[in-house]
Structure formats: C-alpha cells, structure tokens
Short mmCIF file of C-alpha atoms and ligand atoms in Angstrom, two decimals:
data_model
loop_
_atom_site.label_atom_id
_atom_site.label_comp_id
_atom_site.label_asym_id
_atom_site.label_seq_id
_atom_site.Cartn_x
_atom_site.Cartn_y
_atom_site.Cartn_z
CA UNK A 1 25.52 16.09 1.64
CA UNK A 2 23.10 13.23 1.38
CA UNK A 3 19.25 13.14 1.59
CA UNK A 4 18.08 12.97 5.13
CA UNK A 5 15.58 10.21 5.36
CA UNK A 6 13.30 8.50 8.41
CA UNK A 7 13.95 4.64 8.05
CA UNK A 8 11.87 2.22 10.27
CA UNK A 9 13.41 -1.26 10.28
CA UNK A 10 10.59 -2.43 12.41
CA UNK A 11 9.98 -5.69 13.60
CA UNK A 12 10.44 -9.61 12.83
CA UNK A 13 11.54 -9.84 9.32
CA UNK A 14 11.53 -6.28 9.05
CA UNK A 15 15.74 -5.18 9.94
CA UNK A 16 16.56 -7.98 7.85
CA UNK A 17 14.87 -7.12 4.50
CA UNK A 18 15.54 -3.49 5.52
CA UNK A 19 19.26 -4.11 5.39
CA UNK A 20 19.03 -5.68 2.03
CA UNK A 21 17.26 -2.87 0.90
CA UNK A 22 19.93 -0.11 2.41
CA UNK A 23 22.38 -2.02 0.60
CA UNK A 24 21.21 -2.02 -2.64
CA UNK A 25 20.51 1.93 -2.46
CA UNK A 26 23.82 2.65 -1.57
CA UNK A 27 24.99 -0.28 -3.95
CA UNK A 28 23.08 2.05 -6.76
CA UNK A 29 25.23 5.32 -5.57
CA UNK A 30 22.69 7.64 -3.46
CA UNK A 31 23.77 9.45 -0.73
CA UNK A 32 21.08 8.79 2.31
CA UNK A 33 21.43 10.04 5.82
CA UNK A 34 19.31 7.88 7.09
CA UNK A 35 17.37 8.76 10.74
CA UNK A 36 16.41 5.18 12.43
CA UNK A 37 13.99 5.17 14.63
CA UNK A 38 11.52 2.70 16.03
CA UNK A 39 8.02 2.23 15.79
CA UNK A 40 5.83 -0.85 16.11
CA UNK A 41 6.18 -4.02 18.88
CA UNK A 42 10.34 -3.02 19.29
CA UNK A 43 9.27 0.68 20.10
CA UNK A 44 6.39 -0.74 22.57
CA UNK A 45 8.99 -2.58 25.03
CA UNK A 46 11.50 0.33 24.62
CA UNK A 47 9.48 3.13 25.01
CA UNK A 48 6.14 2.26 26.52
CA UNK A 49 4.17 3.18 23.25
CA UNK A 50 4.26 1.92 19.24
CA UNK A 51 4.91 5.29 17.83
CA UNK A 52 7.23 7.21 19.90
CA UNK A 53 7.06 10.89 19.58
CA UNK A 54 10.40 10.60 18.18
CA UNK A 55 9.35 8.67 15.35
CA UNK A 56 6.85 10.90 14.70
CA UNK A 57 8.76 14.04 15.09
CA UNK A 58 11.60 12.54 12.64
CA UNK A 59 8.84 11.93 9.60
CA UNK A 60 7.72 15.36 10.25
CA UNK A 61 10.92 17.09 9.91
CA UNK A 62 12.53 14.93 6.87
CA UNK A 63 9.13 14.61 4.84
CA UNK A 64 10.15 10.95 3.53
CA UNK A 65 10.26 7.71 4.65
CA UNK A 66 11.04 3.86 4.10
CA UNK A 67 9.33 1.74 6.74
CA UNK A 68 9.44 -2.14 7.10
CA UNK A 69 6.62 -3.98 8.48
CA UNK A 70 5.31 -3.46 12.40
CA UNK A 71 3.89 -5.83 14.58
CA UNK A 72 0.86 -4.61 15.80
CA UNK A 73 1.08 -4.55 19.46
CA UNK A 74 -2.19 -6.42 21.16
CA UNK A 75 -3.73 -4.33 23.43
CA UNK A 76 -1.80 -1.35 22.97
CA UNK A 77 -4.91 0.71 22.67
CA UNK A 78 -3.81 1.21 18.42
CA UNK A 79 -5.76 -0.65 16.10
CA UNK A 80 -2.88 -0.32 13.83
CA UNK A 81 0.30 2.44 13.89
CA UNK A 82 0.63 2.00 10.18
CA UNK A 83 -3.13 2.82 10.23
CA UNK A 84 -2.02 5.96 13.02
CA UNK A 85 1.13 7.37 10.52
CA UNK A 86 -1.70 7.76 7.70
CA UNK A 87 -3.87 9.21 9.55
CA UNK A 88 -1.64 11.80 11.32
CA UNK A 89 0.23 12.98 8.55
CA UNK A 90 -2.73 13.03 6.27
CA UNK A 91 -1.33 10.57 3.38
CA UNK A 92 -4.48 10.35 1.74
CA UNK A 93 -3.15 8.32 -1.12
CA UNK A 94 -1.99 4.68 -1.11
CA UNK A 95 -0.42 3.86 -4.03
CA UNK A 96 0.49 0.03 -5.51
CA UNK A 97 1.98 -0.68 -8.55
CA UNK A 98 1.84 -4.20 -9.90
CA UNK A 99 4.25 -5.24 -12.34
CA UNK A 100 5.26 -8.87 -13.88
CA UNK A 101 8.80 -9.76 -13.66
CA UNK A 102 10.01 -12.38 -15.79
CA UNK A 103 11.14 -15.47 -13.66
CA UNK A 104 8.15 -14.74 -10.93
CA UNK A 105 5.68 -17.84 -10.52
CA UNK A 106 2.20 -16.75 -11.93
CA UNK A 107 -0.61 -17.65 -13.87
CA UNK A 108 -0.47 -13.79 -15.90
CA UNK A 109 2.45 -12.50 -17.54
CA UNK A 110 3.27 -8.97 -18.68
CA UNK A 111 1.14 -6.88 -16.25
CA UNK A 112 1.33 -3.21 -14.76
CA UNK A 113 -0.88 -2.08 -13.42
CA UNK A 114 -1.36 0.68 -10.64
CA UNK A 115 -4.25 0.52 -7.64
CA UNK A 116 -4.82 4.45 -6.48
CA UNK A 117 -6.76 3.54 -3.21
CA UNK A 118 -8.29 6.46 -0.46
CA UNK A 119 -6.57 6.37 2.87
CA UNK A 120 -8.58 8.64 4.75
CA UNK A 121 -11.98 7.77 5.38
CA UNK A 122 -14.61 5.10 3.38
CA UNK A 123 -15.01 2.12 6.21
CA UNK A 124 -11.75 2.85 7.76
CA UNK A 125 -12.77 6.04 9.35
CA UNK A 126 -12.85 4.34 12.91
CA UNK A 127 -16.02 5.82 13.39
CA UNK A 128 -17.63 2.47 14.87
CA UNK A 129 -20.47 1.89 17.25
CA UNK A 130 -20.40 -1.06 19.77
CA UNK A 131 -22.92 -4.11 20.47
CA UNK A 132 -25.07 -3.47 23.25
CA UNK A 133 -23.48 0.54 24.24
CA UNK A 134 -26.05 2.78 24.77
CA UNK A 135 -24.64 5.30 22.24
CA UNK A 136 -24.87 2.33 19.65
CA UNK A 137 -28.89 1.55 21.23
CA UNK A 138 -29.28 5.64 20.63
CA UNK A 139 -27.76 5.55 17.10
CA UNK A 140 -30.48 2.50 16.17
CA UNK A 141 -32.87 4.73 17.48
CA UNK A 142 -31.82 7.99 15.63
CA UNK A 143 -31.88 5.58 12.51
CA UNK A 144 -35.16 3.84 13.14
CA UNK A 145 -36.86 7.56 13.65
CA UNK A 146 -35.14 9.03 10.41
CA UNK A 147 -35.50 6.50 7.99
CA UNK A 148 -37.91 3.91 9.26
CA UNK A 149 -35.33 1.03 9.15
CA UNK A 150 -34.93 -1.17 11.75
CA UNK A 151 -31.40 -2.37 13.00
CA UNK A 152 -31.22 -5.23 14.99
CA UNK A 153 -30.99 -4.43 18.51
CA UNK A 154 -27.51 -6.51 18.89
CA UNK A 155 -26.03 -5.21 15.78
CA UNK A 156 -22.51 -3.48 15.89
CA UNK A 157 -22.36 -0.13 13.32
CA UNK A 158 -19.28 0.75 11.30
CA UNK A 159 -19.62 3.97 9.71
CA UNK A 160 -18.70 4.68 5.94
CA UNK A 161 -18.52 8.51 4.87
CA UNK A 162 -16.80 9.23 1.51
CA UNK A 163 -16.88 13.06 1.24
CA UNK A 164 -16.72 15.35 -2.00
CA UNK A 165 -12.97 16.65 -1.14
CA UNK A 166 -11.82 13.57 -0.25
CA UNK A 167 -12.81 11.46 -3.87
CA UNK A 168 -11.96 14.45 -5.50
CA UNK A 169 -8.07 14.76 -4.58
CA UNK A 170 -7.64 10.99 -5.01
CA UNK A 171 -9.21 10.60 -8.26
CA UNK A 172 -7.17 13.90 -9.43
CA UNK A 173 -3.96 12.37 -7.94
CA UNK A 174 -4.64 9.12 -9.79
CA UNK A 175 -5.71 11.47 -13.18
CA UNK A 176 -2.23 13.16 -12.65
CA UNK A 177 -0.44 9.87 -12.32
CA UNK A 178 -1.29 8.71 -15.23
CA UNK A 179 -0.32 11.78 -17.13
CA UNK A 180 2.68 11.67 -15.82
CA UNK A 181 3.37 8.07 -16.25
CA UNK A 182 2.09 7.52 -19.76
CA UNK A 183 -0.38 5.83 -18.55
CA UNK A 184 -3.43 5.30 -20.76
CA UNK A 185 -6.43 4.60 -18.85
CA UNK A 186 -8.18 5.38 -15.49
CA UNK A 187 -10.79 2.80 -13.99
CA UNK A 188 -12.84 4.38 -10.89
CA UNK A 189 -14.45 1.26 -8.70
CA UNK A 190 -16.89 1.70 -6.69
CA UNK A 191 -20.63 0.00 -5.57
CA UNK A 192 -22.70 3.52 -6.74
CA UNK A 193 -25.55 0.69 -7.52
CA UNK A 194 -26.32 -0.33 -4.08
CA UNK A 195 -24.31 2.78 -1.77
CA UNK A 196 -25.94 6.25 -3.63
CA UNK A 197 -24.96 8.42 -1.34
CA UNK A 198 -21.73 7.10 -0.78
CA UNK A 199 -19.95 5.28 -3.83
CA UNK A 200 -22.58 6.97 -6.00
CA UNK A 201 -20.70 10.84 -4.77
CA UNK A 202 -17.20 8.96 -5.30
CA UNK A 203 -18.07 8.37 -8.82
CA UNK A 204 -19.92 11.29 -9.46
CA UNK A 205 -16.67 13.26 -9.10
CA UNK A 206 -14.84 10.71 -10.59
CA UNK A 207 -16.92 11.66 -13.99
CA UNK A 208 -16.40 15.18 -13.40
CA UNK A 209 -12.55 15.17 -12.76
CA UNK A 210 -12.73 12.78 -15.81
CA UNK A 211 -14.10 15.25 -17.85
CA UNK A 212 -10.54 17.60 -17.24
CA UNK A 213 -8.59 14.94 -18.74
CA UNK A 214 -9.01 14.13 -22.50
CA UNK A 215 -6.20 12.61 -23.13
CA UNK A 216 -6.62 9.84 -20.62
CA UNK A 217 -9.65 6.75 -21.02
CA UNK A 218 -11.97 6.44 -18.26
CA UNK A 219 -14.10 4.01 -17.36
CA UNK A 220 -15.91 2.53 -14.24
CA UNK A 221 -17.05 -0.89 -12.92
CA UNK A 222 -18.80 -1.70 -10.29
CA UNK A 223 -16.35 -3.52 -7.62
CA UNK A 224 -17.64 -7.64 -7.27
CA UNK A 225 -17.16 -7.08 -11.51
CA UNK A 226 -14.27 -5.77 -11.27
CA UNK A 227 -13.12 -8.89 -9.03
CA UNK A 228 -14.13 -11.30 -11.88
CA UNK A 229 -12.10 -8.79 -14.58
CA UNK A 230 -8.94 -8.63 -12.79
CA UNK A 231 -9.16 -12.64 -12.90
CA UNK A 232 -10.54 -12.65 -16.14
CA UNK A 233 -8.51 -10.27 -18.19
CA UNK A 234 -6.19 -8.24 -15.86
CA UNK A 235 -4.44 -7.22 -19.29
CA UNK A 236 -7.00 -5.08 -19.91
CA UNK A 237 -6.62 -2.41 -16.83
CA UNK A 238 -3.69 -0.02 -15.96
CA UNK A 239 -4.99 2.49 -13.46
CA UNK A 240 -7.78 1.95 -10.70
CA UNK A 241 -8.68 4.53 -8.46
CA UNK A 242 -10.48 3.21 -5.72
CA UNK A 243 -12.51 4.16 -2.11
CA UNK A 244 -10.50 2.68 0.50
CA UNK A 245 -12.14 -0.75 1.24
CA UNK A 246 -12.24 -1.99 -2.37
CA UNK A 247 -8.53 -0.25 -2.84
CA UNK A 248 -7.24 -2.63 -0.29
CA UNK A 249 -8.87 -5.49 -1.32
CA UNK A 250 -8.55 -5.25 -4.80
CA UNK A 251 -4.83 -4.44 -4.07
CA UNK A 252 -3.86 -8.01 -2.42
CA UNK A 253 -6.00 -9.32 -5.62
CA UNK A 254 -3.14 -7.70 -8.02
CA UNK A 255 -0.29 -8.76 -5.77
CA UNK A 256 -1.74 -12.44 -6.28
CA UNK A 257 -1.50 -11.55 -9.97
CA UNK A 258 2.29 -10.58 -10.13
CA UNK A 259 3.61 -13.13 -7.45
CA UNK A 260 2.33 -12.19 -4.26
CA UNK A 261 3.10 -9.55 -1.55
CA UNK A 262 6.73 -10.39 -1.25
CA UNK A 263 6.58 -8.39 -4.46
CA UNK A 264 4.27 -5.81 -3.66
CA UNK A 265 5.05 -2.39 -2.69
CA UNK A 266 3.25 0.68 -1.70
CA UNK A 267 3.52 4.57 -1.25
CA UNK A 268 1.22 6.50 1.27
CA UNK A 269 1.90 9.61 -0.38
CA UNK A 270 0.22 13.39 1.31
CA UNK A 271 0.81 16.62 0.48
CA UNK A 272 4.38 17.04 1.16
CA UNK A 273 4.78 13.78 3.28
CA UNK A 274 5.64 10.37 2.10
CA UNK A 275 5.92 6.67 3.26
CA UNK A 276 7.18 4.00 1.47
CA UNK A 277 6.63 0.48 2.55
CA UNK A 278 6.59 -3.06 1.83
CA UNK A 279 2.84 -4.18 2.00
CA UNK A 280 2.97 -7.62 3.82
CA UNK A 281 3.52 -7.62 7.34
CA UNK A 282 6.29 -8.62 10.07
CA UNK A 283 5.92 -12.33 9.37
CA UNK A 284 7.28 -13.28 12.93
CA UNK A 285 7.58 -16.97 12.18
CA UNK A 286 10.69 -15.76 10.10
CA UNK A 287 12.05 -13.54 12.05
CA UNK A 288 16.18 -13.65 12.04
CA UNK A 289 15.56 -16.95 9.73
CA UNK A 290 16.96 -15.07 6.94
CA UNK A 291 14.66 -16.67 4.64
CA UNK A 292 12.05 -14.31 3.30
CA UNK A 293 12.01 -11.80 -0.09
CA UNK A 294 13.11 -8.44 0.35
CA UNK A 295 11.56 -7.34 -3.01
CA UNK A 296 9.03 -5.86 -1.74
CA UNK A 297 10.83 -3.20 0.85
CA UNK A 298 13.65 -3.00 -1.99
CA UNK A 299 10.98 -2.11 -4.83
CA UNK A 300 9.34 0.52 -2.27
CA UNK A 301 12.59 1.85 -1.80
CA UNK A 302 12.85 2.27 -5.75
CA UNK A 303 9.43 4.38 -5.76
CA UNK A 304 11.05 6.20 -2.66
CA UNK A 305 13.84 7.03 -4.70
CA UNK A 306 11.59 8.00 -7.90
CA UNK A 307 9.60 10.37 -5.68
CA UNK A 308 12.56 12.38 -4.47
CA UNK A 309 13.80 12.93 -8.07
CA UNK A 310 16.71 9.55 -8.21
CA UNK A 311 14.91 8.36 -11.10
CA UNK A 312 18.24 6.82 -12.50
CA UNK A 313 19.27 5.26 -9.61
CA UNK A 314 15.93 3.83 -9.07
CA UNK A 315 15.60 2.11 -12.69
CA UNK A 316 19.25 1.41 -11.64
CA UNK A 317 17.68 -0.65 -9.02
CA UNK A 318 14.92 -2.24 -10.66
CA UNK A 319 17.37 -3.66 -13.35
CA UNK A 320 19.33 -4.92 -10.94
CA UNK A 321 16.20 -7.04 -9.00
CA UNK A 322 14.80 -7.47 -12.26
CA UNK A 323 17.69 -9.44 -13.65
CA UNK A 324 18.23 -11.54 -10.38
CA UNK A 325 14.44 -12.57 -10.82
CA UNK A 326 14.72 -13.02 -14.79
CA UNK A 327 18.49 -15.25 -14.27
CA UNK A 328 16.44 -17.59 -11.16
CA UNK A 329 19.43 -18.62 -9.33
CA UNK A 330 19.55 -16.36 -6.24
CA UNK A 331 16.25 -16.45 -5.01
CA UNK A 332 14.11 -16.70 -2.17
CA UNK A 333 11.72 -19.42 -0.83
CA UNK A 334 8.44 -17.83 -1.88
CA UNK A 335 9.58 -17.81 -5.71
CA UNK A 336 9.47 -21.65 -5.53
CA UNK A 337 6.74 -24.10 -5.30
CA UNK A 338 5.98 -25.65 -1.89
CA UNK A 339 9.21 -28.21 -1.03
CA UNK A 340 11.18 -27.23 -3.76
CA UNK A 341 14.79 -26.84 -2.10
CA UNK A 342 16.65 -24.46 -4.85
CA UNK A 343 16.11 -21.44 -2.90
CA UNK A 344 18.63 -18.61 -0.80
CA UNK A 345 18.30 -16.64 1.98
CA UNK A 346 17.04 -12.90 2.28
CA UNK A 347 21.21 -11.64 2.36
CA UNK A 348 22.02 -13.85 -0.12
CA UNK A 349 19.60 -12.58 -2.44
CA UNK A 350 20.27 -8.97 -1.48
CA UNK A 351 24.09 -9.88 -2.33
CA UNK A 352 23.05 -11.17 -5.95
CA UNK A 353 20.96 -7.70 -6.66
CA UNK A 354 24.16 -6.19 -5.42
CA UNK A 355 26.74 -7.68 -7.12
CA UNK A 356 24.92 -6.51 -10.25
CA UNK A 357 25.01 -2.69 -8.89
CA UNK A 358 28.89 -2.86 -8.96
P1 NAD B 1 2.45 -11.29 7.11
O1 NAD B 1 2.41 -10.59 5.80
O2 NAD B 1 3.45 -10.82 8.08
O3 NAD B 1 2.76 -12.82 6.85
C1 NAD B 1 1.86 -13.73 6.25
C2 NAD B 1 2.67 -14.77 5.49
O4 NAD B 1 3.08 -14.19 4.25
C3 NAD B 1 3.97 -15.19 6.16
O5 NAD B 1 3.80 -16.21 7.07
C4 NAD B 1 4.79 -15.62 4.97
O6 NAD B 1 4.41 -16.91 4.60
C5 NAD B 1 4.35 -14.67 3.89
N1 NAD B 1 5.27 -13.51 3.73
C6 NAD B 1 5.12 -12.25 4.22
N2 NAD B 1 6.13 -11.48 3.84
C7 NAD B 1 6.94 -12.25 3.07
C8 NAD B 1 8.16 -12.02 2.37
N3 NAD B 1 8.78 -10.82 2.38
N4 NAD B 1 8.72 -13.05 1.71
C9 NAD B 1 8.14 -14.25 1.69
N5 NAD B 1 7.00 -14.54 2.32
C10 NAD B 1 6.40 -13.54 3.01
O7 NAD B 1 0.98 -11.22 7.74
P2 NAD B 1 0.47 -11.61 9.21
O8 NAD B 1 1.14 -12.88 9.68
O9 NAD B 1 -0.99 -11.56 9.10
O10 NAD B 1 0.89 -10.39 10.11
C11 NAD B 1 2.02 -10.38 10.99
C12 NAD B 1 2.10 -9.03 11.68
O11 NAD B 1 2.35 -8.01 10.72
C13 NAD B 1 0.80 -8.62 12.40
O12 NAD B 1 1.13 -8.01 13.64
C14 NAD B 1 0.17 -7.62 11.46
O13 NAD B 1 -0.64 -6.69 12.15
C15 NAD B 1 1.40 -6.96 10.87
N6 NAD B 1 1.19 -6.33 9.53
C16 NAD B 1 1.90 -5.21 9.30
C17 NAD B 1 1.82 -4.59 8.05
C18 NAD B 1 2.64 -3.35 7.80
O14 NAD B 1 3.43 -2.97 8.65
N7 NAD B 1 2.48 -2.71 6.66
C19 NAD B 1 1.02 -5.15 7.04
C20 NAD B 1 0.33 -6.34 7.32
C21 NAD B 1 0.42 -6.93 8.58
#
C-alpha cells in the first residue's frame, strides 16, 4: 500500500508541470496514492470558492502535500489561498533551498544554500488599517496620544508583530536543519538597528537559541547588507533564517542566483503538516503551451519525498534532473538566452529525466 498524498495540479501551467513531476516519482519507484483535488481559479468556477472544504479536509487527513501554482482569483474576497493553506494549517516554516546545477545559466556557480523564512506573522499578518476608515483615523489617534508621533492623516497602516514564540520555533527549526543536514553555519537577518522592538526580539532569541548549538556558526547581518553579500559573495552563506518579509525577498534574490524560479522550490513545513510547492506562480500566458520548466514542482517533489523518509528515491530523482541539466540537450526555454531556439517542451523534458529513471 502506497503513501496517501493531497496533490493540487492547480491552474495554467500548473497540471502540466504536475504531470511531469508524477511521472518522474513513479519513474523513481514510490508508491503514491495520490488524492487530487482543486484549489485556486479551477476550484473558484467549480465550486464557488478557491479552497473548497474538500481540499482542505484532504490536507488535513493525509498530512502531506505537493501543490502546483494557483491563480489567485480577483475579487474572491482571498488575498491569496496559498497565503490561506499557511495560515490554516499553521506551517510556520517556509523553507528554500538553492542549489547550482551544472548546465544552469548563471553568473555563480557551486551554491547551496538554504533561506529558513517565518510564515506566520512579521508584515504578513493581515492586520492592516485602511486610508480614510475611521478605525484607521482612531488608530492615528491612539498612536499620536501614546507616543507623540504624528501619522499623516491619509496614511494606510500595515501592522508588523514578530512575537517571542514565533522567532523562537523558526530559528530552532532552522538550528535543527542544519544539524541535520551538515550544515555549517546559521545567518539570522533581520533590521534590529532601526525595528527594536520588532527585529531587535527576533534576534535577541536568535542569540539565545544560538547559544544551544555549539557545533553550528552563527552570525547576523542586518538585511539591505545582506542584499549586497548575497551579490557580493553568496559563497560565503549556507543557512539564513529570516522574519517573513526579508525571507521572501531575500528568497527570489537566491533563486536569481541558481537560475531563477523555474528552479526554485519550497516546503511550508508545520508541526505535523506539510506542503510542497514550486515557488513561481501559474504563468497563464503558458498555459497548455507545453513550454515551461517543471524543475521546480519536480525538485519540491524531491524534498516531499525526503520529508516522508524516500530519501533514496529522492537523490534518485535529483540525479536524474541533475544529469538532464548537466548533458543540455532536453531542456526548456528558460535555460536559454532570449531567441535562442535549442529548447523542448515541459513533456519532453519530463521524458528525458525519465528515461534516465529506467
Ligand atoms: P509567474 O511566476 O506565474 O510568472 C512570471 C513569469 O515567470 C512567467 O511569465 C514566465 O516568464 C516565468 N515563469 C514562471 N514559471 C516558470 C517556469 N516553470 N518555467 C519557465 N518560466 C517560468 O508570476 P505572475 O505572472 O506574477 O503570477 C501569475 C499567477 O500566479 C497570479 O495569479 C499569482 O497570484 C499566482 N502566483 C501563485 C504562486 C503560488 O501558487 N505559489 C506564486 C506566485 C504567483
């Protein structure tokens, strides 16, 4: 009996790089049940909402899933249901590796490197106060008596809180990733110079988990330096834990490192809940074009297959892409530079990952 597992092939490019990726897993010799359900712009014409209660119910019950990119619906009344599935099921970790592979176009060569970013709260809270509302004219006022400050009068207010339990588990998960990893080094970023109360408590309890963990370096840097460094000298970092604004930012800055997000996967991991997914979006332009890289979904569905103990299988995998990528015959658009005509299709490439699973 397989391993029952929720898989959202979600919208425009997403069945067809989701396919790809099926193949390859089964290609590689694991067993998966999978559950398909829908979620995202397909699920809002079908069932009247982005994230059916089936969907929902079906990530619940099988603790794991692989999810292509949704579409987020305009004006379904959800800023974003990938935003939604972290929130509900807790998933307070994002995790991104970044890794070089031999044959991708880049300016670096021979990086991994791992971005640990919050998912929970930071700027993404969606604790926001409107232009103009009264409860955002009564906030200015509660801010004005409190602290003195003015806020413009026609200013909008996003709220930021970063809270002790929250920085805590995320810079222990990142601590105990790197243990188990052999990684070497953990990097907290944050902005404790200008936000005290905020970035300052994030890396005061970065220090202190720090100080449980002798065998691994840390270090911190302040986030706008820690721009310049990962242009600079990426080389030089392995792990960054991060609050969630910088995380996600800092995270599209490493894809650009290794090749770009058609490379670039990512984990929202919780306590005993998981999503895998590829971290670019539904690129509708493409959709049914078979044209795009399905790297990405296929490399989250290698960490998918690390986390529930297919280790083998997964390196398997990764050999298999890897060697496709190193060889430079069967490969996608993106890979090339612009009006270059070498290039295959999403199946094609799939096939040539395949073929070397046999
Ligand atoms: P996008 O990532 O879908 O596409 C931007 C561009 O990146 C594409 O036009 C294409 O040139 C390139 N690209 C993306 N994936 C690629 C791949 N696999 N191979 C080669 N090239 C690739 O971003 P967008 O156009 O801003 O967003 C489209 C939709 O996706 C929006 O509705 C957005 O909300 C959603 N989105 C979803 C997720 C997610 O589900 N995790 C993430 C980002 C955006």
């Amino acid at each position: 009996m397989g391993y029952r597992i929720t898989l959202i092939p979600g919208d425009g490019i997403g069945p067809e790089i989701t396919e790809v990726t099926k193949r390859c897993i089964e290609a590689a010799g694991v067993d998966i049940d999978w559950d398909v359900q829908q979620a995202g712009e397909s699920a809002l014409e079908k069932y009247g909402t982005p994230i059916p209660d089936g969907a929902l119910e079906s990530i619940a019950k099988n603790k794991v899933c692989l999810k292509a990119p949704l579409t987020t619906p305009v004006g379904s009344g959800f800023r974003s249901v990938n935003v939604y599935i972290r929130q509900r099921f807790n998933l307070y970790v994002c995790l991104r590796p970044f890794k070089f592979y031999e044959g991708v176009r880049s300016r670096y060569s021979g990086l991994n490197m791992v971005v640990v970013r919050e998912n929970m709260e930071d700027l993404y809270s969606g604790i926001e106060f409107e232009k103009g509302k009264e409860e955002t004219r009564e906030l200015i006022r509660f801010i004005k008596d409190k602290t003195g400050k003015e806020t413009g009068e026609d200013a909008g207010i996003s709220i930021k809180p970063i809270s002790v339990a929250n920085s805590e588990r995320i810079v222990r998960f990142a601590f105990e990733y790197a243990m188990k990893n052999r990684r070497k080094k953990v990097t907290a970023v944050h902005k404790a110079n200008i936000m005290k109360f905020t970035d300052g408590l994030f890396l005061d309890v970065a220090r202190k988990v720090a100080a449980e963990y002798t065998d691994i370096k840390f270090e911190d840097r302040i986030v706008d330096n820690m721009a310049m460094q990962l242009v600079q000298k990426p080389e030089l970092y392995d792990v960054l834990v991060c609050p969630n604004l910088y995380g996600d930012i800092l995270s599209d800055l490493c894809a650009g490192l290794v090749g770009g997000l058609g490379l670039s996967p990512g984990a929202n991991i919780g306590e005993d809940i998981a999503v895998f997914e590829a971290t670019h979006g539904s690129a509708p332009k493409y959709k049914g074009l078979n044209k795009v890289n399905p790297a990405a979904l296929l490399l989250a569905g290698i960490m998918m297959l690390d986390y529930i103990g297919e280790s083998e299988k997964a390196s398997k995998i990764e050999q298999a892409l890897a060697g496709v990528i190193r060889e430079g015959k069967n490969l996608t658009y993106d890979f090339r530079d612009p009006g270059e005509k070498n290039c295959v299709g999403t199946r094609e490439m799939g096939e040539a990952i395949v073929d070397r699973l046999k």
